[in-house]
Short mmCIF file of N, CA and C in Angstrom, two decimals:
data_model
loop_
_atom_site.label_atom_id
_atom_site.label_comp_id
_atom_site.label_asym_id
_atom_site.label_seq_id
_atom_site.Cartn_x
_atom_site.Cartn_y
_atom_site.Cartn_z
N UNK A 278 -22.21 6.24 61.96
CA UNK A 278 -23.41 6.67 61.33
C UNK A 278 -24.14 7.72 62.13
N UNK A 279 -23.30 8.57 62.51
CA UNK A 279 -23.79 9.81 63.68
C UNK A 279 -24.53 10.47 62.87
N UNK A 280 -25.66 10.95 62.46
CA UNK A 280 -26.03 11.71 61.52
C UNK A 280 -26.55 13.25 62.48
N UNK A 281 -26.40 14.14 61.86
CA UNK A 281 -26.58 15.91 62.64
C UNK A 281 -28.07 15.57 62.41
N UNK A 282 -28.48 16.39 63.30
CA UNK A 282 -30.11 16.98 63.49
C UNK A 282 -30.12 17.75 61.92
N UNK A 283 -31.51 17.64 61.41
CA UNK A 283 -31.85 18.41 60.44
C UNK A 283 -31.64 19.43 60.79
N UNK A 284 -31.45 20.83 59.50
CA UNK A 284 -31.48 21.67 60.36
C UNK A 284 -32.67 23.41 59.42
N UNK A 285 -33.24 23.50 60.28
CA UNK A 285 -34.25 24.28 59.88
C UNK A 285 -34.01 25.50 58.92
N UNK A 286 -34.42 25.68 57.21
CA UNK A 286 -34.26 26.73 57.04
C UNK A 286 -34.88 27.94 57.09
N UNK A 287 -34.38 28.75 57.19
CA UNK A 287 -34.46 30.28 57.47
C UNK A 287 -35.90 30.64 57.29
N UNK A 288 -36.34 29.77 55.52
CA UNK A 288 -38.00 30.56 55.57
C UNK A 288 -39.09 29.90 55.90
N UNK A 289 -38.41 28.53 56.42
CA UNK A 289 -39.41 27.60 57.51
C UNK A 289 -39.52 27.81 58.94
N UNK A 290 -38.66 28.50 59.42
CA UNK A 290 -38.75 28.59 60.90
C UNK A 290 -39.26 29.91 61.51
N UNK A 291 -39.47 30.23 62.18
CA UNK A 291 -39.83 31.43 63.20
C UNK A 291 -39.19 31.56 64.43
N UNK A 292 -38.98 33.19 64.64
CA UNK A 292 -38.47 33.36 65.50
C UNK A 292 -38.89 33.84 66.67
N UNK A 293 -38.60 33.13 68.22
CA UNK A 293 -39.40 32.97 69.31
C UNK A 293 -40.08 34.48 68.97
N UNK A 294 -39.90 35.51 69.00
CA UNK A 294 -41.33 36.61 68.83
C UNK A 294 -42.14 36.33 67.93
N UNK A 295 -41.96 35.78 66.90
CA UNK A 295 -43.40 35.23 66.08
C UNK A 295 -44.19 34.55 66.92
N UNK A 296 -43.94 34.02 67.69
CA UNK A 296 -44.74 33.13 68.17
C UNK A 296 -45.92 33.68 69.08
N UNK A 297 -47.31 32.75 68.19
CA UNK A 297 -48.04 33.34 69.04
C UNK A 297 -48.30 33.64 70.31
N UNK A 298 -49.16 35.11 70.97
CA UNK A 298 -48.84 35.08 72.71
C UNK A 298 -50.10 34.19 73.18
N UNK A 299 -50.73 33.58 72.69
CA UNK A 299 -51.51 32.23 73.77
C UNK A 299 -50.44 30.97 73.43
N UNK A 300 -49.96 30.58 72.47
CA UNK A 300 -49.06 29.85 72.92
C UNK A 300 -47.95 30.14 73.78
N UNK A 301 -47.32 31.48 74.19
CA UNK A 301 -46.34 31.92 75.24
C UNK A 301 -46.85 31.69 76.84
N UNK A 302 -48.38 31.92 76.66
CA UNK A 302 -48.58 32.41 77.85
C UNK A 302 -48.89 31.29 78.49
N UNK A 303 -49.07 31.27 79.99
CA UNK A 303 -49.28 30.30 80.78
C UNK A 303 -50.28 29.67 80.72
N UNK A 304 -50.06 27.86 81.29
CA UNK A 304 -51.46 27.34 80.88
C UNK A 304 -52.58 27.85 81.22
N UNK A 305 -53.61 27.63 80.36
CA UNK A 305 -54.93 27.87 81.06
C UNK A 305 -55.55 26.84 81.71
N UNK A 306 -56.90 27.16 81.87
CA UNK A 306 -58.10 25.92 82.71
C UNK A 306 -58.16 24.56 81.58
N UNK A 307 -57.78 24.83 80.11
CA UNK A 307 -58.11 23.67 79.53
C UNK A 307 -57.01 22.82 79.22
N UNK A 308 -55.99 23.89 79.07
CA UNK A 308 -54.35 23.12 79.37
C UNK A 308 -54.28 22.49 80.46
N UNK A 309 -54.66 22.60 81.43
CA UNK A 309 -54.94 21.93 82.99
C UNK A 309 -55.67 20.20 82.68
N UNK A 310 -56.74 20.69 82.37
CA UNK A 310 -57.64 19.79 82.12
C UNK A 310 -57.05 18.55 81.48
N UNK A 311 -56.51 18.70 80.06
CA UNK A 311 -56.07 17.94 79.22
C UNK A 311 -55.25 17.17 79.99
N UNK A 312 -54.00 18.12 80.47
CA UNK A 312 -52.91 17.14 81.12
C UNK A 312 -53.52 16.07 81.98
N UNK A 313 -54.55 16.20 82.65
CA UNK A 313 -55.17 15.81 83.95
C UNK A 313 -56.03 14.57 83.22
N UNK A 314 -56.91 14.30 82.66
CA UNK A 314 -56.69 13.52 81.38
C UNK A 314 -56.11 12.39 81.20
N UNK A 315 -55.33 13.47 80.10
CA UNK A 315 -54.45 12.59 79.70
C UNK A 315 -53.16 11.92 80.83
N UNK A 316 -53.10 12.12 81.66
CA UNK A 316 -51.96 11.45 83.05
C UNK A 316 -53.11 10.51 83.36
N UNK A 317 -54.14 10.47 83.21
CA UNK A 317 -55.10 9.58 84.32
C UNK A 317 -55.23 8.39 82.95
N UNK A 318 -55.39 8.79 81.95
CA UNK A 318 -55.17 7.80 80.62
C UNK A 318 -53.94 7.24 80.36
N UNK A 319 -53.16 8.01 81.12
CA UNK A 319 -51.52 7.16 80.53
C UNK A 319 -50.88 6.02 81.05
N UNK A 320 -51.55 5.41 80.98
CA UNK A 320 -51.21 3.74 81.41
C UNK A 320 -51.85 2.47 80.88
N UNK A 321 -51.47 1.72 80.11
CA UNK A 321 -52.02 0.73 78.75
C UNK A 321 -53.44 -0.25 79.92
N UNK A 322 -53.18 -0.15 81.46
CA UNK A 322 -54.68 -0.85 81.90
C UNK A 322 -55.47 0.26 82.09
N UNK A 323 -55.05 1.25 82.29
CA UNK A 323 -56.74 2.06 82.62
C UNK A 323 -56.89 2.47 81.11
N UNK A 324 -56.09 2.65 80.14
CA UNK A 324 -56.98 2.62 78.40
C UNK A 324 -57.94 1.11 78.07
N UNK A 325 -57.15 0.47 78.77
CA UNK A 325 -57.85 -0.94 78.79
C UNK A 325 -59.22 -1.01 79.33
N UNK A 326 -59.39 -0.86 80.92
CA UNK A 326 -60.29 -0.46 81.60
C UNK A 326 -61.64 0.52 80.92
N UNK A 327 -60.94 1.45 80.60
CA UNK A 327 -61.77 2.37 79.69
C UNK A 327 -62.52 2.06 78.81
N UNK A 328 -62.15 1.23 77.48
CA UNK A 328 -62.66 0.55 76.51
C UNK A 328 -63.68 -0.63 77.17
N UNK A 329 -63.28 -1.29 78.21
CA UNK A 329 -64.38 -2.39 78.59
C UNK A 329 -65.44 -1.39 79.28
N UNK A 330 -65.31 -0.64 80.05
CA UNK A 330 -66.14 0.09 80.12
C UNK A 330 -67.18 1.23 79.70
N UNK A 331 -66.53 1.08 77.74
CA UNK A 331 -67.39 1.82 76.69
C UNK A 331 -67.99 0.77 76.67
N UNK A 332 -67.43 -0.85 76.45
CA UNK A 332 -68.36 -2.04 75.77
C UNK A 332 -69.70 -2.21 76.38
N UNK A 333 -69.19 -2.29 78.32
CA UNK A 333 -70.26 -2.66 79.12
C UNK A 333 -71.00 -1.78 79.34
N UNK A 334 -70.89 -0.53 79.61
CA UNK A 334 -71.71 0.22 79.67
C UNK A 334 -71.51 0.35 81.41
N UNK A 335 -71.57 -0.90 82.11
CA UNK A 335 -71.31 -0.47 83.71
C UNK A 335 -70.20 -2.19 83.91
N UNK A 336 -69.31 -1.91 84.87
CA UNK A 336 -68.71 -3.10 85.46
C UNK A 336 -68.46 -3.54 86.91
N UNK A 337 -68.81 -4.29 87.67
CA UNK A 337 -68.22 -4.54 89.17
C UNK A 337 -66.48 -4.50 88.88
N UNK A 338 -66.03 -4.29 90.29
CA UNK A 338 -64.78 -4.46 89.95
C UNK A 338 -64.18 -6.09 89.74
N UNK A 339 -64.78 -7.04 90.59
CA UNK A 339 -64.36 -8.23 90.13
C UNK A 339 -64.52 -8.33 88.83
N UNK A 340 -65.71 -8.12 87.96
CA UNK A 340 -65.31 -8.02 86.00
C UNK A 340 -64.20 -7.71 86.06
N UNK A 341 -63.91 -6.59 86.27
CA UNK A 341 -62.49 -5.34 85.73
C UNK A 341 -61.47 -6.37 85.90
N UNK A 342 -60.91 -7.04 87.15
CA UNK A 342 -59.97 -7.63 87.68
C UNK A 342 -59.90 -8.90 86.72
N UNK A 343 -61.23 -9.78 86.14
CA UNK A 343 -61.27 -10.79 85.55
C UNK A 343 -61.02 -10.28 84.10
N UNK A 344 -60.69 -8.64 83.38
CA UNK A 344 -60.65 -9.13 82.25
C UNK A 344 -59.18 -8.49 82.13
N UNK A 345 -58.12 -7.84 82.66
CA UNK A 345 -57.05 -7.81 82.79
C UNK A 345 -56.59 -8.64 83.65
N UNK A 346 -55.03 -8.82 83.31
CA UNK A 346 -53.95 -9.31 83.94
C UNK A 346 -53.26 -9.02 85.40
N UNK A 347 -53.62 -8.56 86.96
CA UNK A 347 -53.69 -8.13 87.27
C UNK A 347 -53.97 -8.24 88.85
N UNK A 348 -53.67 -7.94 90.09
CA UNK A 348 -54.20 -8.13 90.90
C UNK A 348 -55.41 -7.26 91.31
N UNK A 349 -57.04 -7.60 92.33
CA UNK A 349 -57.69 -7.03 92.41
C UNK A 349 -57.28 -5.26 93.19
N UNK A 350 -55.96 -5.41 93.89
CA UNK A 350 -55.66 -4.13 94.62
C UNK A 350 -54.73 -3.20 93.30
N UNK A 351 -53.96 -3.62 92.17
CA UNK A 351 -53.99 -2.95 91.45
C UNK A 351 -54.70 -2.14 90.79
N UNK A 352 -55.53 -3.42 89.74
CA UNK A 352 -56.82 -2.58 89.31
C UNK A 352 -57.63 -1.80 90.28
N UNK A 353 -57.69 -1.73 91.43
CA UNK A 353 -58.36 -0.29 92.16
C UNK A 353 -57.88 0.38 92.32
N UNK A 354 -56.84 0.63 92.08
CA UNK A 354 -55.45 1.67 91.98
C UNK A 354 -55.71 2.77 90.80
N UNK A 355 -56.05 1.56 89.59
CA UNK A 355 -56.00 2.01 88.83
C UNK A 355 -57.78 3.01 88.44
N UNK A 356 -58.44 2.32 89.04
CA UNK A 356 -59.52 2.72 89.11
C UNK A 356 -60.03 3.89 90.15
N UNK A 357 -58.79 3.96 90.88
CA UNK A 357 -59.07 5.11 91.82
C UNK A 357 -58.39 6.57 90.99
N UNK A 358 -57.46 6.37 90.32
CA UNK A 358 -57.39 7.24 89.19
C UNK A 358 -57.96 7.63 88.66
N UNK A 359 -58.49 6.87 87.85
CA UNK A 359 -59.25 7.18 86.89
C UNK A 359 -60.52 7.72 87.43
N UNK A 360 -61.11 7.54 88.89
CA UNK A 360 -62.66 8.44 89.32
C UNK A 360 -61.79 9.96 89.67
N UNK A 361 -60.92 9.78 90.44
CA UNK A 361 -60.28 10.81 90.62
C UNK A 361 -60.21 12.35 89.58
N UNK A 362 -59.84 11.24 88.01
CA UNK A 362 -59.35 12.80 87.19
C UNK A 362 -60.95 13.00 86.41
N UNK A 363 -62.13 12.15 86.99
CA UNK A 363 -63.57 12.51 86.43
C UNK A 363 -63.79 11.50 85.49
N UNK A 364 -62.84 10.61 84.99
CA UNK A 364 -63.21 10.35 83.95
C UNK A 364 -63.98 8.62 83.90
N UNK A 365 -64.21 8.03 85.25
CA UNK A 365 -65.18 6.98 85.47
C UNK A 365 -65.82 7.10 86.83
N UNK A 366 -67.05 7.12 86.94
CA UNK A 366 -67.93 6.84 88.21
C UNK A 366 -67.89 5.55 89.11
N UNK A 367 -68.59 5.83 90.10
CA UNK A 367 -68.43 4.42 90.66
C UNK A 367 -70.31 4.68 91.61
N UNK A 368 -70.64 3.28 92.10
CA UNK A 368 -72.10 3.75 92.93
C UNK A 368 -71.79 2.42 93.17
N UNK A 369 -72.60 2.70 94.36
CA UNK A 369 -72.50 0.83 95.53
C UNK A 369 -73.44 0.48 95.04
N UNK A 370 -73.23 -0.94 94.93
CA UNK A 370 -74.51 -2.11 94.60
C UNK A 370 -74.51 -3.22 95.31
N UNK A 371 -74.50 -2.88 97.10
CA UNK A 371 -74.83 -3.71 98.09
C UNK A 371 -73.26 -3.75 98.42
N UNK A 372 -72.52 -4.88 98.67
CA UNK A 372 -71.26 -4.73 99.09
C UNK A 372 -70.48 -4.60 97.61
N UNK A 373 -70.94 -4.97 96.62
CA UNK A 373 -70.11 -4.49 95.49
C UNK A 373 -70.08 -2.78 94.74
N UNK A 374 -68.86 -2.37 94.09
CA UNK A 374 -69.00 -0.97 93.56
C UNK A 374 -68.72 -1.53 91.97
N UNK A 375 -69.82 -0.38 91.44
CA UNK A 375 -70.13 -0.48 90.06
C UNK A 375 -69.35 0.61 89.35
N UNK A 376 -68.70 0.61 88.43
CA UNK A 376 -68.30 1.37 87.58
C UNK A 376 -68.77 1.49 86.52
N UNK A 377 -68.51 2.57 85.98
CA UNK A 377 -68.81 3.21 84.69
C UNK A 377 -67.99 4.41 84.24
N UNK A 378 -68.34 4.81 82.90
CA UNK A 378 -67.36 6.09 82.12
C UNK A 378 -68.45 7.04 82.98
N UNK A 379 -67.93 8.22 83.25
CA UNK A 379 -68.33 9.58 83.54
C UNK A 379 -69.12 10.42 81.87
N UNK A 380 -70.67 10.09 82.18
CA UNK A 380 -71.33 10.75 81.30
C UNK A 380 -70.28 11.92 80.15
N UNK A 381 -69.75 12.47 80.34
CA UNK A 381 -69.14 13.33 79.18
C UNK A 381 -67.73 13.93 79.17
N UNK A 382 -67.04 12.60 79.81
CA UNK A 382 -65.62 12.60 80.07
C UNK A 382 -64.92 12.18 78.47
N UNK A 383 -65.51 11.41 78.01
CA UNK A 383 -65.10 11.13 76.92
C UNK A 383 -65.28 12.09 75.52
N UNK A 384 -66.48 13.41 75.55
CA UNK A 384 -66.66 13.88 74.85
C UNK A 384 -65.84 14.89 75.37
N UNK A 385 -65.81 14.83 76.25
CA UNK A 385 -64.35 16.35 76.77
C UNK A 385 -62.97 16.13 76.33
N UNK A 386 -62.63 14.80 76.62
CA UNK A 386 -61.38 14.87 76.20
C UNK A 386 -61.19 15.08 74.54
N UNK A 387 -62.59 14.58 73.90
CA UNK A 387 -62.51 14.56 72.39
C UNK A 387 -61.97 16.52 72.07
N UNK A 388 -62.80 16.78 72.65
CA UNK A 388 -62.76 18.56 72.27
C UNK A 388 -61.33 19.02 72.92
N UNK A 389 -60.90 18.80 74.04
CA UNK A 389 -59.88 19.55 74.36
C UNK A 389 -58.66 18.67 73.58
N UNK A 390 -58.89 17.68 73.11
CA UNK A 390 -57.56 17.24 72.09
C UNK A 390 -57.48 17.87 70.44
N UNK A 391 -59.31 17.87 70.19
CA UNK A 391 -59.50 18.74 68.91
C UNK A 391 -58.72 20.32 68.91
N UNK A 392 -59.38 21.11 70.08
CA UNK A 392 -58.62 22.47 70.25
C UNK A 392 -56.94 22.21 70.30
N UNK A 393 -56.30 21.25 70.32
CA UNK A 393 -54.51 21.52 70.31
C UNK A 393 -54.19 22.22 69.04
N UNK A 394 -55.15 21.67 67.63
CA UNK A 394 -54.89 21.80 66.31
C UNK A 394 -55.53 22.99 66.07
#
């Protein structure tokens, strides 16, 4: 049941010079961005992480650790990512660190995923 690749006709396809030159050309600052992003999102606990941290609004990391599956040195792993690519804060609250989403990390990624289309 080997079946061939579809195969494109003639007045559906384009040929690499059609193609537009910002799609040819090298990434830019927002192609950067996105990837950077989206790599710091690509892992099912820090999307996890993320969402409890739309719910709460702010979390210690012991929360974080108590609502995934997880050891506490993972989840800071994972949380060191994620401050890293901008997209959650952190501020001391005595010997504990508080997290939160990064004021307009989430509306950035909305726009630079809108601009792909």
């Amino acid at each position: 049941m080997n079946e061939s690749p579809p195969v494109c006709p003639p007045e559906q396809c384009t040929s690499p010079p059609a193609i537009d030159q910002a799609v040819r050309s090298q990434p830019d600052e927002s192609d950067r961005e996105l990837a950077r992003l989206a790599k710091a999102l690509g892992h099912p606990v820090r999307v996890r992480i993320v969402r409890i941290l739309l719910r709460r609004k702010m979390c210690i990391c012991g929360e974080l650790v108590g609502a995934v599956p997880l050891a506490q040195s993972t989840v800071s792993q994972h949380l060191k990512v994620l401050r890293q690519a901008g997209v959650i804060e952190a501020s001391n609250d005595g010997p504990r660190v508080c997290y939160q989403m990064a004021p307009a990390a989430l509306d950035r990624l909305k726009t630079l995923v809108s601009d792909l289309g």
